[in-house]
PDB file of C-alpha atoms in Angstrom:
ATOM      1  CA  MET A 240      36.971 -14.353  13.505  1.00 37.00           C
ATOM      2  CA  ALA A 241      34.527 -11.127  12.706  1.00 38.00           C
ATOM      3  CA  MET A 242      36.309 -10.767   9.475  1.00 38.00           C
ATOM      4  CA  GLU A 243      36.555 -14.630   8.708  1.00 41.00           C
ATOM      5  CA  LYS A 244      32.624 -14.584   8.953  1.00 39.00           C
ATOM      6  CA  ALA A 245      32.102 -11.241   7.005  1.00 37.00           C
ATOM      7  CA  ALA A 246      34.400 -12.755   4.086  1.00 36.00           C
ATOM      8  CA  SER A 247      32.393 -16.018   4.188  1.00 39.00           C
ATOM      9  CA  PHE A 248      29.167 -14.235   4.079  1.00 35.00           C
ATOM     10  CA  LEU A 249      30.376 -12.100   1.284  1.00 35.00           C
ATOM     11  CA  SER A 250      31.666 -15.281  -0.608  1.00 36.00           C
ATOM     12  CA  SER A 251      28.340 -16.803  -0.173  1.00 38.00           C
ATOM     13  CA  LEU A 252      26.484 -14.039  -1.598  1.00 38.00           C
ATOM     14  CA  ILE A 253      28.877 -13.772  -4.683  1.00 36.00           C
ATOM     15  CA  GLY A 254      29.377 -17.473  -5.328  1.00 38.00           C
ATOM     16  CA  GLY A 255      32.905 -17.214  -4.338  1.00 40.00           C
ATOM     17  CA  GLY A 256      33.678 -15.891  -7.847  1.00 41.00           C
ATOM     18  CA  GLY A 257      35.043 -18.820  -9.706  1.00 44.00           C
ATOM     19  CA  GLY A 258      33.988 -21.620 -11.896  1.00 49.00           C
ATOM     20  CA  GLY A 259      32.833 -18.954 -14.757  1.00 71.00           C
ATOM     21  CA  GLU A 260      29.042 -19.024 -13.588  1.00 81.00           C
ATOM     22  CA  PRO A 261      27.128 -16.174 -12.973  1.00 83.00           C
ATOM     23  CA  ALA A 262      27.527 -14.880  -9.396  1.00 79.00           C
ATOM     24  CA  ALA A 263      24.260 -13.505  -9.567  1.00 80.00           C
ATOM     25  CA  THR A 264      21.716 -11.814 -12.012  1.00 87.00           C
ATOM     26  CA  VAL A 265      19.890  -8.053 -11.991  1.00 86.00           C
ATOM     27  CA  LYS A 266      16.842  -8.478 -10.043  1.00 87.00           C
ATOM     28  CA  SER A 267      15.711  -4.789 -10.795  1.00 89.00           C
ATOM     29  CA  ILE A 268      17.058  -1.507 -12.420  1.00 91.00           C
ATOM     30  CA  LEU A 269      15.748   1.711 -10.547  1.00 90.00           C
ATOM     31  CA  ILE A 270      16.700   4.801 -12.125  1.00 93.00           C
ATOM     32  CA  TYR A 271      16.564   7.707  -9.980  1.00 92.00           C
ATOM     33  CA  PRO A 272      16.824  11.153 -12.247  1.00 95.00           C
ATOM     34  CA  ILE A 273      16.624  13.638  -9.355  1.00 95.00           C
ATOM     35  CA  LYS A 274      19.056  12.412  -6.880  1.00 92.00           C
ATOM     36  CA  SER A 275      17.641  11.487  -3.330  1.00 90.00           C
ATOM     37  CA  CYS A 276      13.957  11.591  -4.691  1.00 93.00           C
ATOM     38  CA  ARG A 277      11.772   8.376  -5.926  1.00 92.00           C
ATOM     39  CA  GLY A 278      13.429   5.810  -8.461  1.00 92.00           C
ATOM     40  CA  ILE A 279      11.654   4.283 -11.690  1.00 93.00           C
ATOM     41  CA  ALA A 280      11.382   0.679 -11.906  1.00 93.00           C
ATOM     42  CA  VAL A 281      12.543  -0.051 -15.372  1.00 95.00           C
ATOM     43  CA  PRO A 282      13.047  -3.453 -17.385  1.00 94.00           C
ATOM     44  CA  GLN A 283      16.593  -1.992 -18.964  1.00 94.00           C
ATOM     45  CA  ALA A 284      18.609   0.899 -18.863  1.00 91.00           C
ATOM     46  CA  PRO A 285      21.148   2.333 -21.780  1.00 89.00           C
ATOM     47  CA  ILE A 286      24.451   2.613 -20.232  1.00 83.00           C
ATOM     48  CA  THR A 287      26.447   5.929 -20.793  1.00 78.00           C
ATOM     49  CA  SER A 288      30.204   6.519 -19.909  1.00 70.00           C
ATOM     50  CA  THR A 289      29.739   7.008 -16.466  1.00 68.00           C
ATOM     51  CA  GLY A 290      26.566   5.295 -15.373  1.00 78.00           C
ATOM     52  CA  PHE A 291      22.736   4.612 -16.450  1.00 86.00           C
ATOM     53  CA  ARG A 292      21.652   7.273 -18.492  1.00 90.00           C
ATOM     54  CA  TRP A 293      18.812   9.741 -16.471  1.00 93.00           C
ATOM     55  CA  ASP A 294      20.159   8.583 -13.431  1.00 91.00           C
ATOM     56  CA  ARG A 295      21.149  11.368 -10.978  1.00 90.00           C
ATOM     57  CA  GLN A 296      21.064  13.651 -13.590  1.00 91.00           C
ATOM     58  CA  TRP A 297      19.423  16.129 -11.430  1.00 93.00           C
ATOM     59  CA  VAL A 298      19.607  17.319  -7.707  1.00 94.00           C
ATOM     60  CA  VAL A 299      17.951  20.003  -5.816  1.00 95.00           C
ATOM     61  CA  VAL A 300      19.838  22.375  -4.021  1.00 94.00           C
ATOM     62  CA  ASN A 301      19.656  24.763  -1.650  1.00 92.00           C
ATOM     63  CA  GLY A 302      20.251  28.645  -1.723  1.00 88.00           C
ATOM     64  CA  LYS A 303      23.890  27.934  -1.322  1.00 91.00           C
ATOM     65  CA  GLY A 304      24.105  25.331  -4.047  1.00 89.00           C
ATOM     66  CA  ARG A 305      24.500  22.612  -1.432  1.00 92.00           C
ATOM     67  CA  ALA A 306      22.693  19.281  -2.580  1.00 92.00           C
ATOM     68  CA  TYR A 307      19.619  18.406  -0.629  1.00 92.00           C
ATOM     69  CA  THR A 308      19.705  14.349   0.572  1.00 88.00           C
ATOM     70  CA  GLN A 309      17.036  12.336   2.500  1.00 87.00           C
ATOM     71  CA  ARG A 310      19.394  12.711   5.361  1.00 83.00           C
ATOM     72  CA  VAL A 311      18.568  16.772   5.399  1.00 85.00           C
ATOM     73  CA  GLU A 312      15.313  16.449   3.723  1.00 90.00           C
ATOM     74  CA  PRO A 313      13.470  13.325   4.328  1.00 90.00           C
ATOM     75  CA  THR A 314      10.590  14.480   2.320  1.00 93.00           C
ATOM     76  CA  LEU A 315      12.413  14.211  -0.932  1.00 94.00           C
ATOM     77  CA  ALA A 316      11.476  10.526  -0.520  1.00 91.00           C
ATOM     78  CA  LEU A 317       7.950  11.675  -1.452  1.00 95.00           C
ATOM     79  CA  VAL A 318       9.133  13.353  -4.800  1.00 97.00           C
ATOM     80  CA  GLN A 319       7.931  11.075  -7.591  1.00 96.00           C
ATOM     81  CA  VAL A 320       9.469  11.472 -10.907  1.00 97.00           C
ATOM     82  CA  GLU A 321       8.408  10.295 -14.476  1.00 97.00           C
ATOM     83  CA  LEU A 322       9.871   9.962 -17.758  1.00 97.00           C
ATOM     84  CA  PRO A 323       8.864   8.605 -21.021  1.00 96.00           C
ATOM     85  CA  PRO A 324       9.061   4.848 -21.350  1.00 93.00           C
ATOM     86  CA  GLU A 325      10.950   5.014 -24.416  1.00 95.00           C
ATOM     87  CA  ALA A 326      13.919   7.037 -22.737  1.00 95.00           C
ATOM     88  CA  PHE A 327      15.198   3.689 -21.605  1.00 94.00           C
ATOM     89  CA  THR A 328      15.603   2.672 -25.034  1.00 92.00           C
ATOM     90  CA  GLU A 329      18.581   2.445 -27.296  1.00 85.00           C
ATOM     91  CA  ASP A 330      19.553   5.647 -29.161  1.00 86.00           C
ATOM     92  CA  TRP A 331      16.106   7.869 -27.992  1.00 92.00           C
ATOM     93  CA  GLU A 332      16.733  11.609 -27.756  1.00 93.00           C
ATOM     94  CA  PRO A 333      14.078  13.971 -26.337  1.00 94.00           C
ATOM     95  CA  THR A 334      12.291  16.367 -28.021  1.00 94.00           C
ATOM     96  CA  ALA A 335      10.778  19.768 -27.361  1.00 92.00           C
ATOM     97  CA  ASP A 336       7.810  17.904 -26.511  1.00 95.00           C
ATOM     98  CA  ASP A 337       8.970  15.610 -24.042  1.00 96.00           C
ATOM     99  CA  HIS A 338       9.325  16.414 -20.366  1.00 97.00           C
ATOM    100  CA  MET A 339      10.379  14.946 -17.040  1.00 97.00           C
ATOM    101  CA  VAL A 340       7.084  15.148 -14.677  1.00 98.00           C
ATOM    102  CA  ILE A 341       7.731  15.624 -11.059  1.00 98.00           C
ATOM    103  CA  ILE A 342       4.722  15.144  -8.429  1.00 98.00           C
ATOM    104  CA  ALA A 343       4.862  15.446  -5.058  1.00 97.00           C
ATOM    105  CA  PRO A 344       1.986  15.781  -2.081  1.00 96.00           C
ATOM    106  CA  GLY A 345       0.002  18.895  -1.716  1.00 97.00           C
ATOM    107  CA  MET A 346       1.844  20.330  -5.216  1.00 98.00           C
ATOM    108  CA  ASP A 347       0.609  20.610  -8.693  1.00 98.00           C
ATOM    109  CA  PRO A 348       2.751  18.392 -11.269  1.00 98.00           C
ATOM    110  CA  LEU A 349       5.857  20.238 -12.355  1.00 98.00           C
ATOM    111  CA  ASN A 350       7.045  19.843 -16.249  1.00 98.00           C
ATOM    112  CA  ILE A 351      10.804  19.883 -16.867  1.00 97.00           C
ATOM    113  CA  PRO A 352      11.563  20.058 -20.894  1.00 95.00           C
ATOM    114  CA  LEU A 353      14.065  17.407 -21.350  1.00 94.00           C
ATOM    115  CA  ALA A 354      15.568  19.102 -24.644  1.00 90.00           C
ATOM    116  CA  ALA A 355      15.490  22.729 -23.551  1.00 81.00           C
ATOM    117  CA  GLU A 356      18.499  24.922 -23.199  1.00 80.00           C
ATOM    118  CA  CYS A 357      19.406  26.054 -19.563  1.00 83.00           C
ATOM    119  CA  ALA A 358      21.646  28.575 -17.950  1.00 83.00           C
ATOM    120  CA  THR A 359      24.750  27.941 -16.132  1.00 81.00           C
ATOM    121  CA  VAL A 360      25.273  28.157 -12.639  1.00 81.00           C
ATOM    122  CA  ASP A 361      28.409  27.580 -10.638  1.00 76.00           C
ATOM    123  CA  ASP A 362      29.144  26.457  -7.070  1.00 76.00           C
ATOM    124  CA  VAL A 363      27.136  23.482  -7.218  1.00 81.00           C
ATOM    125  CA  SER A 364      28.293  20.750  -4.519  1.00 76.00           C
ATOM    126  CA  VAL A 365      27.156  17.292  -4.211  1.00 79.00           C
ATOM    127  CA  TRP A 366      29.606  15.325  -1.512  1.00 71.00           C
ATOM    128  CA  GLU A 367      33.067  15.958  -2.653  1.00 72.00           C
ATOM    129  CA  TRP A 368      32.019  17.249  -5.932  1.00 71.00           C
ATOM    130  CA  SER A 369      31.496  20.614  -6.857  1.00 76.00           C
ATOM    131  CA  GLY A 370      31.342  22.648 -10.133  1.00 80.00           C
ATOM    132  CA  ALA A 371      29.002  24.009 -12.403  1.00 83.00           C
ATOM    133  CA  ALA A 372      25.321  22.758 -13.455  1.00 86.00           C
ATOM    134  CA  TYR A 373      22.453  23.718 -15.586  1.00 90.00           C
ATOM    135  CA  ASP A 374      19.684  25.741 -13.691  1.00 93.00           C
ATOM    136  CA  GLU A 375      16.200  24.516 -14.773  1.00 95.00           C
ATOM    137  CA  GLY A 376      14.936  27.828 -14.376  1.00 94.00           C
ATOM    138  CA  THR A 377      12.356  29.912 -12.042  1.00 96.00           C
ATOM    139  CA  GLU A 378       9.408  27.544 -12.421  1.00 97.00           C
ATOM    140  CA  ALA A 379      11.193  24.887 -10.808  1.00 97.00           C
ATOM    141  CA  ALA A 380      12.943  26.909  -8.224  1.00 97.00           C
ATOM    142  CA  GLU A 381       9.555  28.081  -7.142  1.00 98.00           C
ATOM    143  CA  TRP A 382       7.912  24.500  -6.817  1.00 98.00           C
ATOM    144  CA  PHE A 383      10.692  23.099  -4.798  1.00 98.00           C
ATOM    145  CA  SER A 384      10.975  26.246  -2.610  1.00 98.00           C
ATOM    146  CA  ALA A 385       7.431  26.055  -1.857  1.00 98.00           C
ATOM    147  CA  TYR A 386       7.653  22.173  -1.271  1.00 98.00           C
ATOM    148  CA  PHE A 387      10.434  22.728   1.133  1.00 96.00           C
ATOM    149  CA  GLY A 388       9.563  25.827   2.390  1.00 97.00           C
ATOM    150  CA  LYS A 389      12.951  27.609   1.928  1.00 97.00           C
ATOM    151  CA  PRO A 390      14.619  28.836  -1.053  1.00 97.00           C
ATOM    152  CA  SER A 391      15.673  25.803  -3.376  1.00 96.00           C
ATOM    153  CA  ARG A 392      16.681  25.154  -6.969  1.00 95.00           C
ATOM    154  CA  LEU A 393      16.695  22.471  -9.234  1.00 96.00           C
ATOM    155  CA  VAL A 394      20.072  21.682 -11.352  1.00 94.00           C
ATOM    156  CA  ARG A 395      21.261  19.213 -13.747  1.00 92.00           C
ATOM    157  CA  PHE A 396      24.569  18.110 -14.272  1.00 86.00           C
ATOM    158  CA  LYS A 397      26.506  18.706 -17.493  1.00 72.00           C
ATOM    159  CA  ALA A 398      27.381  15.094 -17.632  1.00 59.00           C
ATOM    160  CA  ASP A 399      26.376  11.956 -15.400  1.00 50.00           C
ATOM    161  CA  CYS A 400      28.899  12.261 -12.360  1.00 49.00           C
ATOM    162  CA  PHE A 401      27.782   8.913 -10.597  1.00 51.00           C
ATOM    163  CA  PRO A 402      28.910   5.340 -11.521  1.00 48.00           C
ATOM    164  CA  PHE A 403      26.634   2.258 -11.102  1.00 48.00           C
ATOM    165  CA  LEU A 404      25.599   1.188  -7.784  1.00 50.00           C
ATOM    166  CA  ILE A 405      24.709  -2.366  -6.558  1.00 48.00           C
ATOM    167  CA  ALA A 406      22.992  -1.764  -3.266  1.00 47.00           C
ATOM    168  CA  SER A 407      20.304  -3.359  -0.820  1.00 45.00           C
ATOM    169  CA  GLN A 408      16.872  -1.897  -0.825  1.00 44.00           C
ATOM    170  CA  VAL A 409      17.187  -0.751   2.924  1.00 48.00           C
ATOM    171  CA  PRO A 410      17.069   2.840   3.236  1.00 55.00           C
ATOM    172  CA  THR A 411      16.978   4.524   6.572  1.00 60.00           C
ATOM    173  CA  ILE A 412      14.172   6.987   5.436  1.00 62.00           C
ATOM    174  CA  ASN A 413      10.901   5.323   5.317  1.00 61.00           C
ATOM    175  CA  GLN A 414      10.062   5.601   1.600  1.00 60.00           C
ATOM    176  CA  ASP A 415       6.029   5.692   2.168  1.00 64.00           C
ATOM    177  CA  ASN A 416       5.924   8.287   4.417  1.00 61.00           C
ATOM    178  CA  GLY A 417       9.591  10.089   3.986  1.00 57.00           C
ATOM    179  CA  ILE A 418      10.019   9.780   8.097  1.00 61.00           C
ATOM    180  CA  LEU A 419      13.735   9.560   9.239  1.00 62.00           C
ATOM    181  CA  GLY A 420      14.258   6.276  11.250  1.00 62.00           C
ATOM    182  CA  THR A 421      17.013   4.363  13.134  1.00 57.00           C
ATOM    183  CA  GLU A 422      16.796   1.157  11.202  1.00 51.00           C
ATOM    184  CA  PRO A 423      17.936  -0.174   9.050  1.00 56.00           C
ATOM    185  CA  THR A 424      21.450   1.310  10.329  1.00 61.00           C
ATOM    186  CA  GLU A 425      21.598  -0.254  13.517  1.00 66.00           C
ATOM    187  CA  THR A 426      20.961  -3.777  12.052  1.00 63.00           C
ATOM    188  CA  LEU A 427      23.773  -3.126   9.177  1.00 63.00           C
ATOM    189  CA  LEU A 428      26.123  -1.872  11.687  1.00 67.00           C
ATOM    190  CA  THR A 429      26.080  -5.654  13.155  1.00 68.00           C
ATOM    191  CA  PHE A 430      27.735  -6.767  10.177  1.00 59.00           C
ATOM    192  CA  ARG A 431      28.611  -4.195   7.481  1.00 64.00           C
ATOM    193  CA  SER A 432      30.345  -1.738  10.138  1.00 69.00           C
ATOM    194  CA  ASP A 433      33.913  -0.948  10.127  1.00 70.00           C
ATOM    195  CA  GLU A 434      34.335  -2.631  13.241  1.00 73.00           C
ATOM    196  CA  VAL A 435      33.395  -5.689  11.618  1.00 70.00           C
ATOM    197  CA  LEU A 436      34.929  -5.422   7.939  1.00 66.00           C
ATOM    198  CA  ARG A 437      37.711  -3.374   9.260  1.00 68.00           C
ATOM    199  CA  PRO A 438      38.845  -4.203  12.754  1.00 73.00           C
ATOM    200  CA  SER A 439      42.251  -3.267  12.829  1.00 72.00           C
ATOM    201  CA  HIS A 440      41.166   0.450  12.128  1.00 73.00           C
ATOM    202  CA  LYS A 441      39.874   2.854  14.473  1.00 75.00           C
ATOM    203  CA  ASN A 442      35.848   2.153  14.710  1.00 69.00           C
ATOM    204  CA  THR A 443      33.978   5.015  13.547  1.00 71.00           C
ATOM    205  CA  ARG A 444      30.413   3.484  13.186  1.00 69.00           C
ATOM    206  CA  GLN A 445      30.243   3.860   9.354  1.00 69.00           C
ATOM    207  CA  VAL A 446      28.089   1.673   7.573  1.00 66.00           C
ATOM    208  CA  TYR A 447      29.744   0.013   4.378  1.00 62.00           C
ATOM    209  CA  PHE A 448      26.714   0.018   1.870  1.00 54.00           C
ATOM    210  CA  GLY A 449      26.707  -1.182  -1.557  1.00 52.00           C
ATOM    211  CA  GLN A 450      29.541  -1.098  -3.999  1.00 52.00           C
ATOM    212  CA  ASN A 451      30.144   0.394  -7.164  1.00 52.00           C
ATOM    213  CA  LEU A 452      29.912  -1.572 -10.252  1.00 55.00           C
ATOM    214  CA  VAL A 453      31.952  -0.788 -13.436  1.00 52.00           C
ATOM    215  CA  CYS A 454      31.073  -2.024 -16.732  1.00 55.00           C
ATOM    216  CA  LYS A 455      34.189  -2.451 -18.628  1.00 53.00           C
ATOM    217  CA  GLU A 456      33.022  -1.257 -22.037  1.00 52.00           C
ATOM    218  CA  SER A 457      32.260   2.158 -20.267  1.00 47.00           C
ATOM    219  CA  LEU A 458      35.611   3.122 -19.284  1.00 44.00           C
ATOM    220  CA  SER A 459      36.455   3.520 -22.823  1.00 46.00           C
ATOM    221  CA  GLY A 460      33.587   5.656 -23.824  1.00 48.00           C
ATOM    222  CA  LYS A 461      32.437   3.235 -26.641  1.00 52.00           C
ATOM    223  CA  VAL A 462      29.213   2.445 -25.119  1.00 48.00           C
ATOM    224  CA  LYS A 463      26.771   3.110 -28.100  1.00 54.00           C
ATOM    225  CA  GLY A 464      24.136  -0.044 -28.311  1.00 56.00           C
ATOM    226  CA  ARG A 465      24.963  -1.123 -24.329  1.00 80.00           C
ATOM    227  CA  ILE A 466      22.142  -1.823 -22.458  1.00 86.00           C
ATOM    228  CA  ILE A 467      21.877  -3.632 -19.084  1.00 87.00           C
ATOM    229  CA  LYS A 468      18.445  -5.793 -18.558  1.00 90.00           C
ATOM    230  CA  VAL A 469      16.492  -7.458 -15.830  1.00 91.00           C
ATOM    231  CA  GLY A 470      17.537 -10.811 -15.921  1.00 91.00           C
ATOM    232  CA  ASP A 471      21.348 -10.470 -17.082  1.00 88.00           C
ATOM    233  CA  PRO A 472      23.918 -12.381 -15.591  1.00 86.00           C
ATOM    234  CA  VAL A 473      26.586 -10.537 -12.766  1.00 79.00           C
ATOM    235  CA  TYR A 474      29.955 -12.071 -13.131  1.00 78.00           C
ATOM    236  CA  VAL A 475      32.597 -11.402 -10.029  1.00 73.00           C
ATOM    237  CA  LEU A 476      35.895 -10.650 -11.882  1.00 72.00           C
ATOM    238  CA  GLN A 477      38.062 -10.622  -8.909  1.00 72.00           C
ATOM    239  CA  ALA A 478      37.373 -11.278  -4.951  1.00 69.00           C
ATOM    240  CA  PHE A 479      39.212 -10.315  -2.067  1.00 67.00           C
ATOM    241  CA  THR A 480      39.026 -12.019   1.192  1.00 67.00           C
ATOM    242  CA  SER A 481      39.164  -8.902   3.415  1.00 64.00           C
ATOM    243  CA  SER A 482      38.900  -5.034   2.776  1.00 59.00           C
ATOM    244  CA  ASN A 483      42.441  -4.395   3.393  1.00 64.00           C
ATOM    245  CA  GLU A 484      43.732  -6.254   0.457  1.00 67.00           C
ATOM    246  CA  ALA A 485      41.079  -4.274  -1.866  1.00 61.00           C
ATOM    247  CA  PRO A 486      42.736  -1.553  -4.074  1.00 59.00           C
ATOM    248  CA  ALA A 487      42.123   1.827  -2.367  1.00 53.00           C
TER     249      ALA A 487
END
């Protein structure tokens, strides 16, 4: 019964996936240049072969190269990032005069050149991924080390490593003050937990949060001129009645 309710709920959200009509429209687009820091609301975003351009291209790591997340460093939520507005238009390429600006409470603004060449560092890891990345230099390292009070560095991925993500705006970290809380996790567990969606599996109190979205054109790498805009329709190409039927 729990699975039937969950399937019915999801079906109502996506419009049943039939009839050729859009299941939804893009309500907003948020780009997160630095993973786990504040996002930038934009009216449109160019598509690269693995996701939105500029989305999660940078990450702050500790002295061992392990990425910070808001679960570990909640005050990442207070770090604001600014990019030139034209960065979200087609075919734009940065020049030596273009920067990413990083702002945080109690800190002077930090400017990161978008077109500068950087040294490579190895042993950077984010969740299951590990590999090499570009080091954004001493000034950025000192800035983030001062902000967190421990050795930290800002690195940039050599290529976009994350796909598009469809998700509700319900983070556990309070985005206004950077304080860790229990909500909305406890509420999400009542209808998005493995106990509800995968009752035949061992219950680990895991929340199934958001869905990765694949743009068909991006799979071939032929993505020049592709942009997703607020208001674009979203179609369901295939629907499943339960998580057990979905491909792993």
